[in-house]
Amino acid sequence: MLSKKMEEALNEQLNKELYSAYLYLSMSAHSTNIGLPGFANWFMVQYKEEMDHAMRIYNYINEQGGKVKLKVIEEPPSEFKDAMDMFQKTLKHEQFITKSIHDLMELAIEEKDHATQIFLQWFVTEQIEEEGNDNEIIAKLKLAGDRGNGLFMIDKELATRVYIPPAEEGA
Ligand code: OFO
């Protein structure tokens, strides 16, 4: 059973996760457009993961007898300066999402909503991984520079990222 306040906050988060998916889909399209297929793959996998995050929240609201309310998804940017710009924007966005998850957790604690606290735990852990991945790629981009052979090598590496559906990762 969710309080109205918790239900609204979870619906807000559902919208943010859908926006994340939209943002990374846009970055995937841009990467294809500028001839970086490995980056396009990485962002496409990220898009699918964000859709999974959204569906986790969607299912949880339903399971708790709440009402899912879908809101307008903001238009993401479609032009980026270069690969570094995309990853800096990705990191900044993920830091915003981390803060949003922490605020949700604070609300669940305030409301003594133990079920939602347990539910959110997965997201707290996931955000550590998300920011870690972005920081790692930014560090590589800094080392390699944003063009030439270094960028080509990073593109090859990002091409190997594979999407794992939630059922297969035991979630
Ligand atoms: Fe859903 O973790 Fe990124 O936004």
PDB file of C-alpha atoms and ligand atoms in Angstrom:
ATOM      1  CA  MET A   1       0.000   0.000   0.000  1.00  0.00           C
ATOM      2  CA  LEU A   2       1.501   3.309  -1.120  1.00  0.00           C
ATOM      3  CA  SER A   3       0.680   6.718   0.307  1.00  0.00           C
ATOM      4  CA  LYS A   4      -0.521   9.260  -2.265  1.00  0.00           C
ATOM      5  CA  LYS A   5       2.715  11.187  -1.800  1.00  0.00           C
ATOM      6  CA  MET A   6       4.837   8.080  -2.392  1.00  0.00           C
ATOM      7  CA  GLU A   7       2.734   7.103  -5.411  1.00  0.00           C
ATOM      8  CA  GLU A   8       3.235  10.552  -6.942  1.00  0.00           C
ATOM      9  CA  ALA A   9       6.973  10.501  -6.259  1.00  0.00           C
ATOM     10  CA  LEU A  10       7.314   7.054  -7.865  1.00  0.00           C
ATOM     11  CA  ASN A  11       5.359   8.235 -10.909  1.00  0.00           C
ATOM     12  CA  GLU A  12       7.775  11.176 -11.174  1.00  0.00           C
ATOM     13  CA  GLN A  13      10.698   8.764 -11.057  1.00  0.00           C
ATOM     14  CA  LEU A  14       9.045   6.589 -13.719  1.00  0.00           C
ATOM     15  CA  ASN A  15       8.951   9.665 -15.952  1.00  0.00           C
ATOM     16  CA  LYS A  16      12.621  10.429 -15.228  1.00  0.00           C
ATOM     17  CA  GLU A  17      13.650   6.891 -16.170  1.00  0.00           C
ATOM     18  CA  LEU A  18      11.676   7.173 -19.425  1.00  0.00           C
ATOM     19  CA  TYR A  19      13.447  10.463 -20.116  1.00  0.00           C
ATOM     20  CA  SER A  20      16.798   8.740 -19.434  1.00  0.00           C
ATOM     21  CA  ALA A  21      15.870   6.092 -22.027  1.00  0.00           C
ATOM     22  CA  TYR A  22      14.920   8.824 -24.494  1.00  0.00           C
ATOM     23  CA  LEU A  23      18.155  10.750 -23.861  1.00  0.00           C
ATOM     24  CA  TYR A  24      20.357   7.702 -24.483  1.00  0.00           C
ATOM     25  CA  LEU A  25      18.375   6.710 -27.558  1.00  0.00           C
ATOM     26  CA  SER A  26      19.084  10.194 -28.893  1.00  0.00           C
ATOM     27  CA  MET A  27      22.794   9.794 -28.110  1.00  0.00           C
ATOM     28  CA  SER A  28      22.763   6.415 -29.863  1.00  0.00           C
ATOM     29  CA  ALA A  29      21.258   7.972 -32.983  1.00  0.00           C
ATOM     30  CA  HIS A  30      23.795  10.814 -32.874  1.00  0.00           C
ATOM     31  CA  SER A  31      26.688   8.342 -32.496  1.00  0.00           C
ATOM     32  CA  THR A  32      25.504   6.455 -35.577  1.00  0.00           C
ATOM     33  CA  ASN A  33      25.208   9.744 -37.396  1.00  0.00           C
ATOM     34  CA  ILE A  34      28.815  10.752 -36.704  1.00  0.00           C
ATOM     35  CA  GLY A  35      30.249   7.315 -37.532  1.00  0.00           C
ATOM     36  CA  LEU A  36      30.791   5.845 -34.051  1.00  0.00           C
ATOM     37  CA  PRO A  37      28.966   2.478 -34.128  1.00  0.00           C
ATOM     38  CA  GLY A  38      30.492   1.275 -30.842  1.00  0.00           C
ATOM     39  CA  PHE A  39      29.208   4.349 -28.993  1.00  0.00           C
ATOM     40  CA  ALA A  40      25.848   3.857 -30.723  1.00  0.00           C
ATOM     41  CA  ASN A  41      25.758   0.291 -29.362  1.00  0.00           C
ATOM     42  CA  TRP A  42      26.695   1.389 -25.837  1.00  0.00           C
ATOM     43  CA  PHE A  43      23.949   3.998 -25.734  1.00  0.00           C
ATOM     44  CA  MET A  44      21.426   1.578 -27.254  1.00  0.00           C
ATOM     45  CA  VAL A  45      22.142  -0.904 -24.439  1.00  0.00           C
ATOM     46  CA  GLN A  46      21.813   1.967 -21.973  1.00  0.00           C
ATOM     47  CA  TYR A  47      18.452   2.901 -23.517  1.00  0.00           C
ATOM     48  CA  LYS A  48      17.191  -0.672 -22.982  1.00  0.00           C
ATOM     49  CA  GLU A  49      18.416  -0.706 -19.382  1.00  0.00           C
ATOM     50  CA  GLU A  50      16.600   2.550 -18.701  1.00  0.00           C
ATOM     51  CA  MET A  51      13.399   1.079 -20.116  1.00  0.00           C
ATOM     52  CA  ASP A  52      13.879  -1.803 -17.659  1.00  0.00           C
ATOM     53  CA  HIS A  53      14.298   0.669 -14.803  1.00  0.00           C
ATOM     54  CA  ALA A  54      11.081   2.386 -15.838  1.00  0.00           C
ATOM     55  CA  MET A  55       9.241  -0.945 -16.010  1.00  0.00           C
ATOM     56  CA  ARG A  56      10.514  -1.947 -12.580  1.00  0.00           C
ATOM     57  CA  ILE A  57       8.835   1.150 -11.150  1.00  0.00           C
ATOM     58  CA  TYR A  58       5.721   0.653 -13.291  1.00  0.00           C
ATOM     59  CA  ASN A  59       5.345  -2.921 -12.001  1.00  0.00           C
ATOM     60  CA  TYR A  60       6.020  -1.929  -8.418  1.00  0.00           C
ATOM     61  CA  ILE A  61       3.346   0.788  -8.415  1.00  0.00           C
ATOM     62  CA  ASN A  62       0.867  -1.750  -9.804  1.00  0.00           C
ATOM     63  CA  GLU A  63       1.872  -4.473  -7.347  1.00  0.00           C
ATOM     64  CA  GLN A  64       1.326  -2.058  -4.476  1.00  0.00           C
ATOM     65  CA  GLY A  65      -2.185  -1.259  -5.690  1.00  0.00           C
ATOM     66  CA  GLY A  66      -1.169   2.238  -6.799  1.00  0.00           C
ATOM     67  CA  LYS A  67      -2.050   4.030 -10.006  1.00  0.00           C
ATOM     68  CA  VAL A  68       0.503   4.444 -12.768  1.00  0.00           C
ATOM     69  CA  LYS A  69       0.234   7.883 -14.313  1.00  0.00           C
ATOM     70  CA  LEU A  70       2.243   8.502 -17.464  1.00  0.00           C
ATOM     71  CA  LYS A  71       3.333  12.078 -18.031  1.00  0.00           C
ATOM     72  CA  VAL A  72       4.833  13.968 -20.959  1.00  0.00           C
ATOM     73  CA  ILE A  73       8.427  12.964 -21.674  1.00  0.00           C
ATOM     74  CA  GLU A  74      10.640  16.000 -22.249  1.00  0.00           C
ATOM     75  CA  GLU A  75      12.438  16.301 -25.595  1.00  0.00           C
ATOM     76  CA  PRO A  76      16.109  15.295 -25.229  1.00  0.00           C
ATOM     77  CA  PRO A  77      18.953  17.160 -26.964  1.00  0.00           C
ATOM     78  CA  SER A  78      19.814  15.743 -30.395  1.00  0.00           C
ATOM     79  CA  GLU A  79      23.100  17.543 -31.105  1.00  0.00           C
ATOM     80  CA  PHE A  80      26.300  16.957 -29.170  1.00  0.00           C
ATOM     81  CA  LYS A  81      29.748  18.452 -29.574  1.00  0.00           C
ATOM     82  CA  ASP A  82      31.642  15.161 -29.521  1.00  0.00           C
ATOM     83  CA  ALA A  83      31.926  11.822 -27.694  1.00  0.00           C
ATOM     84  CA  MET A  84      33.242  13.503 -24.532  1.00  0.00           C
ATOM     85  CA  ASP A  85      30.290  15.885 -24.521  1.00  0.00           C
ATOM     86  CA  MET A  86      27.884  12.931 -24.654  1.00  0.00           C
ATOM     87  CA  PHE A  87      29.556  11.197 -21.731  1.00  0.00           C
ATOM     88  CA  GLN A  88      29.836  14.359 -19.653  1.00  0.00           C
ATOM     89  CA  LYS A  89      26.122  14.934 -20.176  1.00  0.00           C
ATOM     90  CA  THR A  90      25.474  11.278 -19.330  1.00  0.00           C
ATOM     91  CA  LEU A  91      27.400  11.542 -16.051  1.00  0.00           C
ATOM     92  CA  LYS A  92      25.665  14.797 -15.136  1.00  0.00           C
ATOM     93  CA  HIS A  93      22.280  13.223 -15.843  1.00  0.00           C
ATOM     94  CA  GLU A  94      23.093  10.128 -13.789  1.00  0.00           C
ATOM     95  CA  GLN A  95      24.186  12.317 -10.852  1.00  0.00           C
ATOM     96  CA  PHE A  96      20.787  14.000 -11.085  1.00  0.00           C
ATOM     97  CA  ILE A  97      19.074  10.576 -11.098  1.00  0.00           C
ATOM     98  CA  THR A  98      21.137   9.420  -8.109  1.00  0.00           C
ATOM     99  CA  LYS A  99      19.995  12.469  -6.151  1.00  0.00           C
ATOM    100  CA  SER A 100      16.420  11.772  -7.176  1.00  0.00           C
ATOM    101  CA  ILE A 101      16.642   8.142  -5.967  1.00  0.00           C
ATOM    102  CA  HIS A 102      18.157   9.307  -2.672  1.00  0.00           C
ATOM    103  CA  ASP A 103      15.310  11.804  -2.224  1.00  0.00           C
ATOM    104  CA  LEU A 104      12.805   8.996  -2.837  1.00  0.00           C
ATOM    105  CA  MET A 105      14.565   6.876  -0.225  1.00  0.00           C
ATOM    106  CA  GLU A 106      14.395   9.770   2.253  1.00  0.00           C
ATOM    107  CA  LEU A 107      10.658  10.005   1.652  1.00  0.00           C
ATOM    108  CA  ALA A 108      10.188   6.242   2.121  1.00  0.00           C
ATOM    109  CA  ILE A 109      12.120   6.437   5.424  1.00  0.00           C
ATOM    110  CA  GLU A 110      10.096   9.464   6.557  1.00  0.00           C
ATOM    111  CA  GLU A 111       6.875   7.608   5.765  1.00  0.00           C
ATOM    112  CA  LYS A 112       8.091   4.367   7.406  1.00  0.00           C
ATOM    113  CA  ASP A 113       7.346   2.656   4.083  1.00  0.00           C
ATOM    114  CA  HIS A 114       9.597  -0.390   4.490  1.00  0.00           C
ATOM    115  CA  ALA A 115       8.523  -2.124   1.274  1.00  0.00           C
ATOM    116  CA  THR A 116       9.488   0.896  -0.829  1.00  0.00           C
ATOM    117  CA  GLN A 117      12.794   1.218   1.012  1.00  0.00           C
ATOM    118  CA  ILE A 118      13.654  -2.362   0.044  1.00  0.00           C
ATOM    119  CA  PHE A 119      12.453  -1.753  -3.509  1.00  0.00           C
ATOM    120  CA  LEU A 120      14.633   1.361  -3.837  1.00  0.00           C
ATOM    121  CA  GLN A 121      17.729  -0.393  -2.526  1.00  0.00           C
ATOM    122  CA  TRP A 122      18.277  -1.952  -5.961  1.00  0.00           C
ATOM    123  CA  PHE A 123      18.280   1.511  -7.554  1.00  0.00           C
ATOM    124  CA  VAL A 124      20.739   2.906  -4.986  1.00  0.00           C
ATOM    125  CA  THR A 125      23.199   0.145  -5.917  1.00  0.00           C
ATOM    126  CA  GLU A 126      22.511   0.512  -9.634  1.00  0.00           C
ATOM    127  CA  GLN A 127      23.324   4.227  -9.530  1.00  0.00           C
ATOM    128  CA  ILE A 128      26.777   3.510  -8.076  1.00  0.00           C
ATOM    129  CA  GLU A 129      27.424   1.301 -11.103  1.00  0.00           C
ATOM    130  CA  GLU A 130      25.998   3.811 -13.575  1.00  0.00           C
ATOM    131  CA  GLU A 131      28.176   6.687 -12.356  1.00  0.00           C
ATOM    132  CA  GLY A 132      31.192   4.363 -12.131  1.00  0.00           C
ATOM    133  CA  ASN A 133      30.813   3.293 -15.773  1.00  0.00           C
ATOM    134  CA  ASP A 134      30.516   6.891 -16.948  1.00  0.00           C
ATOM    135  CA  ASN A 135      33.552   8.024 -14.952  1.00  0.00           C
ATOM    136  CA  GLU A 136      35.587   5.161 -16.388  1.00  0.00           C
ATOM    137  CA  ILE A 137      34.708   6.022 -19.989  1.00  0.00           C
ATOM    138  CA  ILE A 138      35.342   9.740 -19.400  1.00  0.00           C
ATOM    139  CA  ALA A 139      38.795   8.887 -18.021  1.00  0.00           C
ATOM    140  CA  LYS A 140      39.551   6.814 -21.119  1.00  0.00           C
ATOM    141  CA  LEU A 141      38.350   9.594 -23.413  1.00  0.00           C
ATOM    142  CA  LYS A 142      40.597  12.067 -21.586  1.00  0.00           C
ATOM    143  CA  LEU A 143      43.586   9.782 -22.042  1.00  0.00           C
ATOM    144  CA  ALA A 144      42.863   8.979 -25.654  1.00  0.00           C
ATOM    145  CA  GLY A 145      41.806  12.410 -26.771  1.00  0.00           C
ATOM    146  CA  ASP A 146      38.607  12.793 -28.692  1.00  0.00           C
ATOM    147  CA  ARG A 147      39.792  11.804 -32.133  1.00  0.00           C
ATOM    148  CA  GLY A 148      41.986   9.483 -34.137  1.00  0.00           C
ATOM    149  CA  ASN A 149      43.217   6.112 -33.071  1.00  0.00           C
ATOM    150  CA  GLY A 150      42.351   6.446 -29.385  1.00  0.00           C
ATOM    151  CA  LEU A 151      38.726   7.231 -30.135  1.00  0.00           C
ATOM    152  CA  PHE A 152      38.624   4.344 -32.611  1.00  0.00           C
ATOM    153  CA  MET A 153      39.893   1.938 -29.908  1.00  0.00           C
ATOM    154  CA  ILE A 154      37.280   3.139 -27.394  1.00  0.00           C
ATOM    155  CA  ASP A 155      34.588   2.786 -30.059  1.00  0.00           C
ATOM    156  CA  LYS A 156      35.681  -0.830 -30.604  1.00  0.00           C
ATOM    157  CA  GLU A 157      35.516  -1.509 -26.886  1.00  0.00           C
ATOM    158  CA  LEU A 158      32.053   0.028 -26.496  1.00  0.00           C
ATOM    159  CA  ALA A 159      30.848  -2.135 -29.384  1.00  0.00           C
ATOM    160  CA  THR A 160      31.234  -5.195 -27.137  1.00  0.00           C
ATOM    161  CA  ARG A 161      28.652  -4.113 -24.549  1.00  0.00           C
ATOM    162  CA  VAL A 162      25.755  -6.565 -24.514  1.00  0.00           C
ATOM    163  CA  TYR A 163      22.241  -6.001 -23.206  1.00  0.00           C
ATOM    164  CA  ILE A 164      21.242  -8.506 -20.527  1.00  0.00           C
ATOM    165  CA  PRO A 165      17.493  -8.712 -19.887  1.00  0.00           C
ATOM    166  CA  PRO A 166      16.565  -8.460 -16.156  1.00  0.00           C
ATOM    167  CA  ALA A 167      15.343 -12.090 -15.899  1.00  0.00           C
ATOM    168  CA  GLU A 168      18.776 -13.323 -16.958  1.00  0.00           C
ATOM    169  CA  GLU A 169      20.684 -11.223 -14.466  1.00  0.00           C
ATOM    170  CA  GLY A 170      18.570 -12.706 -11.694  1.00  0.00           C
ATOM    171  CA  ALA A 171      16.806  -9.427 -10.898  1.00  0.00           C
TER     172      ALA A 171
HETATM  173 FE1  OFO B   1      17.934   4.534 -14.515  1.00  0.00          FE
HETATM  174  O1  OFO B   1      19.697   4.790 -14.231  1.00  0.00           O
HETATM  175 FE2  OFO B   1      20.280   5.896 -15.531  1.00  0.00          FE
HETATM  176  O2  OFO B   1      19.064   7.198 -15.477  1.00  0.00           O
END
